[in-house]
Amino acid sequence: AISAFFSTSSSQSAIKNVMVIGSGLMGAGIAQVAAATNHQVTMVDQTNAILTKSMRSIEKSLDRVAKKKFKDDTEGGNKFVADTLARITITTEPNTAIADTDLLIEAIVENMRTKHKLFTDLDNAAPSHTIFASNTSSLPIREIASVTKRKDKFGGLHFFNPVPMMKLVEVVRTPETTDDTFDALFQFSKELGKVPVSCKDTPGFVVNRLLVPYIMEAVRMLERGDASARDIDTAMKLGAGYPMGPIELADYVGLDTTKFIIDGWHEKYPDVPLFEPSEILNDLVARNKLGRKTGEGFYKYD
Ligand code: CAA
Ligand code: NAD
């Protein structure tokens, strides 16, 4: 029992202080789960207004978790929520806050240039022991890491939306990622209560290499008029056992993120029909209908 206690205690881990950059759908979820498992978290975004909104969404999500975890123990649940929130600090200045960071997790927009700019600055500002990780859905980790001098301490840590509910983390290593770095990322994922799997640095790793073409095939089916969005979703939920259909899942992931992924792959692999862009998707994104997060995508949300 004692060894079990120590092996799960974050005080025994190399990673205590975590910085999460980008506090959107993914960053807020990652910050929440890291704080809920006793890590000190610094959450970063571009403005305080965004950060305040993200803290509110973390609180809402924690309330849902607490309701389940502390069924009849309201006091215990309230303490869990308050203690978790108290472990999260917010800032718009990552370059100063990075000084105490053991692990940096980047979850900003899916754009190589923006990620390169961020990592170039942070590589100069961070202590040498800090491990860098990206939560990218589709970009090569090796290419993201290329602008840093810590390619040995760089890996992919790919979470799934909604982070508090989804158990999987894909831990991605490049040829330069050392065993120590990989092991630290793998162990950290376990500390969060997640199940890590090991992936090579291939497009989409495991899940998105299968899931994104599937979503895009559903969008093409809709474009051809083969079936309505509702019928496609109902069919895949009831006929294949998925918790969400592919069209509602696209809305859930975010149509901008879905478009960034598919456009990036299409540019790199123009001959792969599964990576073809879609008119409907392009049109919705152009009209800022980005899915659930903006209140409308393929569907409308309250
Ligand atoms: N925080 C905390 N709890 C949450 C939550 C959140 N953000 N979202 C849902 N929950 C909880 C609810 O409180 C609810 O708890 P109870 O069972 O105690 O009532 C439970 O989850 C179920 O929620 P709902 O009843 O509202 O809805 P649901 O049964 O449809 O479950 C879901 C919601 C877990 C999101 C489920 O629909 C699902 O698994 N959908 C598929 C998600 C998926 O495929 N994600 C991967 C996207 S791809 C990706 O992430 C990778 C990428 O790079 C793009
Ligand atoms: P999002 O649009 O919800 O959030 C991105 C956040 O990053 C925004 O709050 C934005 O203000 C912030 N940001 C942008 N540039 C920044 C910068 N230079 N410094 C600080 N903050 C910055 O996006 P998301 O869905 O959370 O996706 C974030 C990353 O996670 C992307 O790389 C995406 O591919 C990946 N991802 C997304 C999903 C998903 O289902 N949405 C799942 C797994 C991985």
Tab-separated table of C-alpha atoms and ligand atoms in Angstrom:
chain	number	residue	atom	x	y	z
A	1	ALA	CA	0.000	0.000	0.000
A	2	ILE	CA	2.869	2.342	0.815
A	3	SER	CA	4.591	1.852	-2.518
A	4	ALA	CA	1.269	2.322	-4.315
A	5	PHE	CA	0.848	5.570	-2.434
A	6	PHE	CA	4.273	6.846	-3.422
A	7	SER	CA	4.043	5.763	-7.031
A	8	THR	CA	0.921	7.847	-7.568
A	9	SER	CA	1.970	10.839	-5.479
A	10	SER	CA	2.918	13.787	-7.645
A	11	SER	CA	5.383	14.881	-4.961
A	12	GLN	CA	7.572	11.977	-6.130
A	13	SER	CA	7.469	13.073	-9.743
A	14	ALA	CA	10.008	15.126	-11.655
A	15	ILE	CA	7.162	17.304	-12.893
A	16	LYS	CA	5.547	19.587	-10.330
A	17	ASN	CA	5.139	22.938	-12.049
A	18	VAL	CA	3.325	22.929	-15.355
A	19	MET	CA	2.732	25.781	-17.789
A	20	VAL	CA	-0.114	25.448	-20.287
A	21	ILE	CA	-0.081	27.949	-23.138
A	22	GLY	CA	-3.381	28.536	-24.905
A	23	SER	CA	-6.470	28.337	-22.676
A	24	GLY	CA	-9.069	27.365	-25.271
A	25	LEU	CA	-10.991	24.097	-25.496
A	26	MET	CA	-7.877	22.007	-24.946
A	27	GLY	CA	-5.591	24.197	-22.831
A	28	ALA	CA	-8.280	24.853	-20.215
A	29	GLY	CA	-8.992	21.119	-19.963
A	30	ILE	CA	-5.306	20.224	-19.650
A	31	ALA	CA	-4.767	22.912	-16.994
A	32	GLN	CA	-7.809	21.648	-15.086
A	33	VAL	CA	-6.716	18.013	-15.050
A	34	ALA	CA	-3.107	18.869	-14.137
A	35	ALA	CA	-4.300	21.057	-11.235
A	36	ALA	CA	-6.819	18.445	-10.088
A	37	THR	CA	-3.937	15.960	-9.754
A	38	ASN	CA	-1.896	18.253	-7.488
A	39	HIS	CA	0.318	20.014	-10.008
A	40	GLN	CA	0.918	23.755	-9.807
A	41	VAL	CA	-0.318	25.195	-13.082
A	42	THR	CA	0.346	28.481	-14.862
A	43	MET	CA	-2.204	29.016	-17.625
A	44	VAL	CA	-1.315	31.463	-20.392
A	45	ASP	CA	-3.304	33.174	-23.138
A	46	GLN	CA	-3.238	36.368	-25.146
A	47	THR	CA	-5.585	38.454	-22.994
A	48	ASN	CA	-6.878	38.489	-19.444
A	49	ALA	CA	-10.432	38.484	-20.794
A	50	ILE	CA	-9.835	35.110	-22.479
A	51	LEU	CA	-8.170	33.766	-19.346
A	52	THR	CA	-11.066	34.852	-17.128
A	53	LYS	CA	-13.518	33.103	-19.454
A	54	SER	CA	-11.351	29.972	-19.413
A	55	MET	CA	-11.256	29.959	-15.603
A	56	ARG	CA	-15.050	30.086	-15.607
A	57	SER	CA	-15.284	27.124	-17.951
A	58	ILE	CA	-12.814	25.193	-15.756
A	59	GLU	CA	-14.974	25.918	-12.722
A	60	LYS	CA	-18.092	24.671	-14.525
A	61	SER	CA	-16.343	21.502	-15.616
A	62	LEU	CA	-14.932	20.925	-12.107
A	63	ASP	CA	-18.450	21.231	-10.696
A	64	ARG	CA	-19.551	18.418	-13.019
A	65	VAL	CA	-16.575	16.279	-11.992
A	66	ALA	CA	-17.149	16.999	-8.284
A	67	LYS	CA	-20.802	16.006	-8.497
A	68	LYS	CA	-19.722	12.541	-9.584
A	69	LYS	CA	-16.600	12.183	-7.473
A	70	PHE	CA	-18.121	13.477	-4.230
A	71	LYS	CA	-21.735	12.332	-4.665
A	72	ASP	CA	-23.121	12.885	-1.162
A	73	ASP	CA	-20.201	14.894	0.174
A	74	THR	CA	-20.978	18.474	-0.862
A	75	GLU	CA	-18.306	19.887	1.422
A	76	GLY	CA	-15.665	17.550	-0.001
A	77	GLY	CA	-16.758	18.474	-3.524
A	78	ASN	CA	-16.578	22.208	-2.811
A	79	LYS	CA	-13.113	21.793	-1.317
A	80	PHE	CA	-11.946	19.800	-4.357
A	81	VAL	CA	-13.146	22.558	-6.704
A	82	ALA	CA	-11.654	25.374	-4.605
A	83	ASP	CA	-8.299	23.615	-4.078
A	84	THR	CA	-8.007	22.800	-7.775
A	85	LEU	CA	-8.800	26.375	-8.839
A	86	ALA	CA	-6.281	27.680	-6.280
A	87	ARG	CA	-3.512	25.688	-7.969
A	88	ILE	CA	-4.035	27.567	-11.263
A	89	THR	CA	-2.353	30.934	-11.830
A	90	ILE	CA	-3.132	32.942	-14.959
A	91	THR	CA	-0.818	35.231	-16.932
A	92	THR	CA	-0.291	36.774	-20.353
A	93	GLU	CA	3.518	36.824	-19.871
A	94	PRO	CA	4.886	33.301	-20.361
A	95	ASN	CA	8.492	34.396	-20.798
A	96	THR	CA	8.795	35.535	-17.179
A	97	ALA	CA	6.598	32.852	-15.611
A	98	ILE	CA	8.541	30.040	-17.324
A	99	ALA	CA	11.433	30.329	-14.830
A	100	ASP	CA	9.905	27.748	-12.437
A	101	THR	CA	8.394	25.444	-15.040
A	102	ASP	CA	9.228	21.725	-15.258
A	103	LEU	CA	6.906	21.007	-18.175
A	104	LEU	CA	5.501	23.369	-20.776
A	105	ILE	CA	2.457	22.185	-22.735
A	106	GLU	CA	1.555	24.232	-25.793
A	107	ALA	CA	-2.104	24.236	-26.882
A	108	ILE	CA	-2.373	27.335	-29.090
A	109	VAL	CA	-3.794	27.654	-32.605
A	110	GLU	CA	-2.876	24.873	-35.089
A	111	ASN	CA	-0.429	26.960	-37.118
A	112	MET	CA	3.268	26.156	-37.558
A	113	ARG	CA	4.439	29.773	-37.824
A	114	THR	CA	2.618	30.818	-34.646
A	115	LYS	CA	3.929	27.786	-32.776
A	116	HIS	CA	7.492	28.472	-34.011
A	117	LYS	CA	7.368	32.060	-32.799
A	118	LEU	CA	6.145	30.950	-29.365
A	119	PHE	CA	8.731	28.185	-28.961
A	120	THR	CA	11.629	30.352	-30.173
A	121	ASP	CA	10.907	32.933	-27.470
A	122	LEU	CA	10.263	30.361	-24.754
A	123	ASP	CA	13.366	28.324	-25.566
A	124	ASN	CA	15.478	31.395	-24.820
A	125	ALA	CA	13.584	32.199	-21.623
A	126	ALA	CA	13.184	28.717	-20.096
A	127	PRO	CA	15.622	26.985	-17.748
A	128	SER	CA	17.577	24.130	-19.333
A	129	HIS	CA	15.685	21.376	-17.472
A	130	THR	CA	12.226	22.415	-18.752
A	131	ILE	CA	10.595	19.825	-21.001
A	132	PHE	CA	8.592	21.210	-23.929
A	133	ALA	CA	5.514	19.441	-25.308
A	134	SER	CA	2.974	20.293	-27.983
A	135	ASN	CA	-0.675	19.222	-28.023
A	136	THR	CA	-0.810	19.615	-31.827
A	137	SER	CA	-3.425	17.523	-33.639
A	138	SER	CA	-1.669	17.224	-36.956
A	139	LEU	CA	1.668	19.042	-37.220
A	140	PRO	CA	4.987	17.138	-37.084
A	141	ILE	CA	6.488	17.422	-33.584
A	142	ARG	CA	9.986	17.333	-35.070
A	143	GLU	CA	9.252	20.378	-37.219
A	144	ILE	CA	7.755	22.291	-34.261
A	145	ALA	CA	10.834	21.426	-32.155
A	146	SER	CA	13.254	22.431	-34.911
A	147	VAL	CA	13.409	26.085	-33.784
A	148	THR	CA	14.564	25.139	-30.260
A	149	LYS	CA	17.902	24.067	-28.836
A	150	ARG	CA	16.216	21.400	-26.693
A	151	LYS	CA	15.168	18.831	-29.291
A	152	ASP	CA	16.146	16.119	-26.790
A	153	LYS	CA	13.646	17.549	-24.288
A	154	PHE	CA	10.768	17.924	-26.747
A	155	GLY	CA	7.841	15.596	-27.397
A	156	GLY	CA	4.170	15.441	-28.264
A	157	LEU	CA	1.509	15.197	-25.573
A	158	HIS	CA	-1.762	14.837	-27.437
A	159	PHE	CA	-4.926	15.048	-25.347
A	160	PHE	CA	-8.542	14.561	-26.467
A	161	ASN	CA	-11.575	16.777	-26.199
A	162	PRO	CA	-13.174	16.992	-23.589
A	163	VAL	CA	-9.919	16.538	-21.655
A	164	PRO	CA	-11.538	15.883	-18.242
A	165	MET	CA	-13.511	12.945	-19.710
A	166	MET	CA	-11.272	11.421	-22.377
A	167	LYS	CA	-8.825	8.907	-20.939
A	168	LEU	CA	-6.289	8.786	-23.765
A	169	VAL	CA	-3.025	10.681	-24.189
A	170	GLU	CA	-0.816	10.000	-27.214
A	171	VAL	CA	2.813	10.475	-26.196
A	172	VAL	CA	4.853	11.246	-29.281
A	173	ARG	CA	8.593	10.956	-29.640
A	174	THR	CA	10.812	12.226	-32.414
A	175	PRO	CA	14.192	10.674	-33.294
A	176	GLU	CA	15.779	13.315	-31.008
A	177	THR	CA	13.493	12.821	-27.968
A	178	THR	CA	15.534	11.100	-25.239
A	179	ASP	CA	14.257	8.140	-23.226
A	180	ASP	CA	14.271	10.341	-20.102
A	181	THR	CA	12.023	12.914	-21.759
A	182	PHE	CA	9.685	10.293	-23.172
A	183	ASP	CA	9.481	8.505	-19.804
A	184	ALA	CA	8.744	11.789	-17.996
A	185	LEU	CA	5.891	12.577	-20.419
A	186	PHE	CA	4.520	9.042	-20.178
A	187	GLN	CA	4.682	9.093	-16.354
A	188	PHE	CA	3.118	12.556	-16.217
A	189	SER	CA	0.169	11.343	-18.337
A	190	LYS	CA	-0.390	8.516	-15.842
A	191	GLU	CA	-0.279	10.979	-12.936
A	192	LEU	CA	-3.130	12.833	-14.605
A	193	GLY	CA	-5.161	9.621	-14.446
A	194	LYS	CA	-4.870	9.133	-18.198
A	195	VAL	CA	-3.875	6.110	-20.252
A	196	PRO	CA	-0.857	6.967	-22.395
A	197	VAL	CA	0.008	5.239	-25.656
A	198	SER	CA	3.296	5.634	-27.488
A	199	CYS	CA	3.207	7.077	-31.014
A	200	LYS	CA	5.706	7.856	-33.698
A	201	ASP	CA	5.745	11.333	-35.182
A	202	THR	CA	3.476	10.488	-38.150
A	203	PRO	CA	0.607	12.722	-39.454
A	204	GLY	CA	-2.292	12.561	-36.990
A	205	PHE	CA	-0.485	10.014	-34.795
A	206	VAL	CA	-3.017	7.182	-34.249
A	207	VAL	CA	-6.417	8.687	-33.483
A	208	ASN	CA	-6.535	11.660	-35.852
A	209	ARG	CA	-5.068	9.683	-38.772
A	210	LEU	CA	-8.233	7.604	-38.578
A	211	LEU	CA	-10.740	10.085	-37.139
A	212	VAL	CA	-10.139	13.155	-39.329
A	213	PRO	CA	-10.516	11.322	-42.682
A	214	TYR	CA	-13.669	9.709	-41.239
A	215	ILE	CA	-15.095	13.135	-40.314
A	216	MET	CA	-14.181	14.497	-43.760
A	217	GLU	CA	-15.816	11.521	-45.508
A	218	ALA	CA	-18.997	12.292	-43.565
A	219	VAL	CA	-18.821	15.958	-44.662
A	220	ARG	CA	-18.376	14.833	-48.297
A	221	MET	CA	-21.385	12.543	-47.910
A	222	LEU	CA	-23.375	15.569	-46.757
A	223	GLU	CA	-22.023	17.634	-49.671
A	224	ARG	CA	-23.124	15.002	-52.176
A	225	GLY	CA	-26.583	14.975	-50.597
A	226	ASP	CA	-26.380	11.270	-49.755
A	227	ALA	CA	-27.950	11.866	-46.325
A	228	SER	CA	-28.746	14.729	-43.946
A	229	ALA	CA	-26.390	15.722	-41.132
A	230	ARG	CA	-28.851	14.384	-38.543
A	231	ASP	CA	-29.212	11.059	-40.357
A	232	ILE	CA	-25.444	10.626	-40.776
A	233	ASP	CA	-24.967	11.290	-37.055
A	234	THR	CA	-27.835	9.045	-35.986
A	235	ALA	CA	-26.560	6.296	-38.267
A	236	MET	CA	-23.049	6.302	-36.810
A	237	LYS	CA	-24.289	6.539	-33.223
A	238	LEU	CA	-26.824	3.737	-33.502
A	239	GLY	CA	-25.145	1.690	-36.221
A	240	ALA	CA	-21.528	1.861	-35.091
A	241	GLY	CA	-21.772	2.705	-31.401
A	242	TYR	CA	-20.008	6.074	-31.486
A	243	PRO	CA	-20.985	8.476	-28.658
A	244	MET	CA	-21.282	11.319	-31.187
A	245	GLY	CA	-21.831	11.242	-34.935
A	246	PRO	CA	-19.082	12.588	-37.233
A	247	ILE	CA	-20.818	15.872	-38.082
A	248	GLU	CA	-21.536	16.791	-34.456
A	249	LEU	CA	-18.001	15.699	-33.606
A	250	ALA	CA	-16.621	18.163	-36.191
A	251	ASP	CA	-18.631	20.911	-34.454
A	252	TYR	CA	-17.319	19.696	-31.099
A	253	VAL	CA	-13.654	19.693	-32.198
A	254	GLY	CA	-14.067	23.144	-33.824
A	255	LEU	CA	-14.440	23.680	-37.573
A	256	ASP	CA	-11.431	26.028	-37.703
A	257	THR	CA	-9.225	23.361	-36.115
A	258	THR	CA	-10.664	20.697	-38.437
A	259	LYS	CA	-9.937	22.951	-41.430
A	260	PHE	CA	-6.365	23.723	-40.237
A	261	ILE	CA	-5.708	19.992	-39.979
A	262	ILE	CA	-7.097	19.007	-43.375
A	263	ASP	CA	-5.605	22.009	-45.241
A	264	GLY	CA	-2.182	21.255	-43.762
A	265	TRP	CA	-2.310	17.624	-44.804
A	266	HIS	CA	-3.713	18.444	-48.254
A	267	GLU	CA	-0.831	20.831	-48.886
A	268	LYS	CA	1.709	18.176	-47.863
A	269	TYR	CA	0.011	15.177	-49.494
A	270	PRO	CA	-2.002	16.605	-52.436
A	271	ASP	CA	-2.589	13.138	-53.943
A	272	VAL	CA	-4.391	11.614	-50.951
A	273	PRO	CA	-8.170	11.880	-51.634
A	274	LEU	CA	-8.982	11.441	-47.923
A	275	PHE	CA	-7.206	14.769	-47.256
A	276	GLU	CA	-9.197	16.785	-49.843
A	277	PRO	CA	-10.609	20.073	-48.464
A	278	SER	CA	-14.370	20.649	-48.424
A	279	GLU	CA	-16.435	23.558	-49.751
A	280	ILE	CA	-19.012	23.413	-46.960
A	281	LEU	CA	-16.334	23.388	-44.279
A	282	ASN	CA	-14.454	26.287	-45.901
A	283	ASP	CA	-17.674	28.270	-46.182
A	284	LEU	CA	-18.705	27.755	-42.543
A	285	VAL	CA	-15.242	28.785	-41.304
A	286	ALA	CA	-15.256	31.865	-43.574
A	287	ARG	CA	-18.540	32.889	-41.894
A	288	ASN	CA	-17.024	32.311	-38.425
A	289	LYS	CA	-19.386	29.435	-37.762
A	290	LEU	CA	-16.764	27.390	-35.958
A	291	GLY	CA	-19.000	24.846	-34.253
A	292	ARG	CA	-20.068	24.548	-30.667
A	293	LYS	CA	-17.553	27.121	-29.413
A	294	THR	CA	-19.153	29.941	-31.451
A	295	GLY	CA	-22.735	28.688	-31.027
A	296	GLU	CA	-23.107	27.520	-34.634
A	297	GLY	CA	-21.398	25.193	-37.088
A	298	PHE	CA	-23.162	22.423	-38.973
A	299	TYR	CA	-25.724	22.698	-36.162
A	300	LYS	CA	-26.966	25.561	-33.965
A	301	TYR	CA	-26.365	25.523	-30.188
A	302	ASP	CA	-27.988	27.562	-27.395
B	1	CAA	N1	-16.122	18.390	-18.121
B	1	CAA	C1	-16.545	17.555	-17.144
B	1	CAA	N2	-17.459	16.594	-17.357
B	1	CAA	C2	-17.985	16.489	-18.578
B	1	CAA	C3	-17.589	17.332	-19.644
B	1	CAA	C4	-16.620	18.317	-19.370
B	1	CAA	N3	-16.178	19.155	-20.302
B	1	CAA	N4	-18.284	16.977	-20.749
B	1	CAA	C5	-19.078	15.959	-20.411
B	1	CAA	N5	-18.914	15.661	-19.090
B	1	CAA	C6	-19.585	14.612	-18.327
B	1	CAA	C7	-20.993	14.989	-17.955
B	1	CAA	O1	-21.041	15.699	-16.743
B	1	CAA	C8	-21.686	13.657	-17.845
B	1	CAA	O2	-21.493	13.117	-16.559
B	1	CAA	P1	-22.540	12.079	-15.954
B	1	CAA	O3	-22.319	10.795	-16.694
B	1	CAA	O4	-22.180	11.995	-14.518
B	1	CAA	O5	-23.892	12.680	-16.189
B	1	CAA	C9	-20.910	12.756	-18.815
B	1	CAA	O6	-19.721	13.457	-19.146
B	1	CAA	C10	-21.702	12.524	-20.074
B	1	CAA	O7	-22.050	13.782	-20.646
B	1	CAA	P2	-23.418	14.078	-21.390
B	1	CAA	O8	-24.512	13.255	-20.793
B	1	CAA	O9	-23.588	15.553	-21.451
B	1	CAA	O10	-23.157	13.647	-22.893
B	1	CAA	P3	-22.532	12.322	-23.501
B	1	CAA	O11	-23.012	11.114	-22.818
B	1	CAA	O12	-22.696	12.448	-24.971
B	1	CAA	O13	-20.967	12.426	-23.175
B	1	CAA	C11	-18.919	13.026	-24.218
B	1	CAA	C12	-20.215	13.506	-23.566
B	1	CAA	C13	-18.033	12.372	-23.144
B	1	CAA	C14	-18.248	14.247	-24.770
B	1	CAA	C15	-19.259	11.966	-25.336
B	1	CAA	O14	-20.271	12.467	-26.173
B	1	CAA	C16	-18.071	11.594	-26.175
B	1	CAA	O15	-17.226	10.797	-25.777
B	1	CAA	N6	-18.005	12.171	-27.415
B	1	CAA	C17	-16.922	11.902	-28.343
B	1	CAA	C18	-15.751	12.766	-28.019
B	1	CAA	C19	-14.582	12.501	-28.925
B	1	CAA	O16	-14.592	11.676	-29.816
B	1	CAA	N7	-13.502	13.250	-28.657
B	1	CAA	C20	-12.312	13.217	-29.460
B	1	CAA	C21	-12.318	14.379	-30.425
B	1	CAA	S1	-10.907	14.365	-31.466
B	1	CAA	C22	-9.714	15.047	-30.523
B	1	CAA	O17	-9.890	15.481	-29.428
B	1	CAA	C23	-8.363	15.057	-31.129
B	1	CAA	C24	-8.002	16.196	-32.004
B	1	CAA	O18	-6.780	16.474	-32.077
B	1	CAA	C25	-8.963	16.927	-32.846
B	2	NAD	P1	-8.984	27.002	-29.326
B	2	NAD	O1	-9.215	27.861	-30.505
B	2	NAD	O2	-10.142	26.570	-28.484
B	2	NAD	O3	-7.935	27.704	-28.332
B	2	NAD	C1	-6.691	28.200	-28.717
B	2	NAD	C2	-6.277	29.254	-27.702
B	2	NAD	O4	-4.916	29.635	-27.938
B	2	NAD	C3	-7.116	30.540	-27.799
B	2	NAD	O5	-7.626	30.854	-26.517
B	2	NAD	C4	-6.108	31.592	-28.284
B	2	NAD	O6	-6.357	32.875	-27.759
B	2	NAD	C5	-4.806	31.029	-27.760
B	2	NAD	N1	-3.594	31.494	-28.465
B	2	NAD	C6	-3.409	31.585	-29.804
B	2	NAD	N2	-2.162	32.046	-30.053
B	2	NAD	C7	-1.556	32.222	-28.843
B	2	NAD	C8	-0.266	32.672	-28.431
B	2	NAD	N3	0.664	33.032	-29.331
B	2	NAD	N4	-0.001	32.727	-27.099
B	2	NAD	C9	-0.928	32.365	-26.187
B	2	NAD	N5	-2.159	31.932	-26.520
B	2	NAD	C10	-2.466	31.857	-27.834
B	2	NAD	O7	-8.178	25.726	-29.871
B	2	NAD	P2	-8.100	24.249	-29.259
B	2	NAD	O8	-9.192	23.438	-29.837
B	2	NAD	O9	-7.910	24.336	-27.796
B	2	NAD	O10	-6.739	23.730	-29.938
B	2	NAD	C11	-5.465	24.074	-29.446
B	2	NAD	C12	-4.427	23.081	-29.957
B	2	NAD	O11	-4.815	21.757	-29.540
B	2	NAD	C13	-4.290	23.006	-31.486
B	2	NAD	O12	-2.954	22.711	-31.805
B	2	NAD	C14	-5.214	21.856	-31.852
B	2	NAD	O13	-4.867	21.256	-33.057
B	2	NAD	C15	-4.968	20.916	-30.687
B	2	NAD	N6	-6.056	19.954	-30.392
B	2	NAD	C16	-7.377	20.301	-30.548
B	2	NAD	C17	-8.364	19.374	-30.230
B	2	NAD	C18	-9.824	19.693	-30.361
B	2	NAD	O14	-10.655	18.769	-30.320
B	2	NAD	N7	-10.231	20.909	-30.510
B	2	NAD	C19	-8.011	18.110	-29.709
B	2	NAD	C20	-6.650	17.805	-29.522
B	2	NAD	C21	-5.680	18.735	-29.887
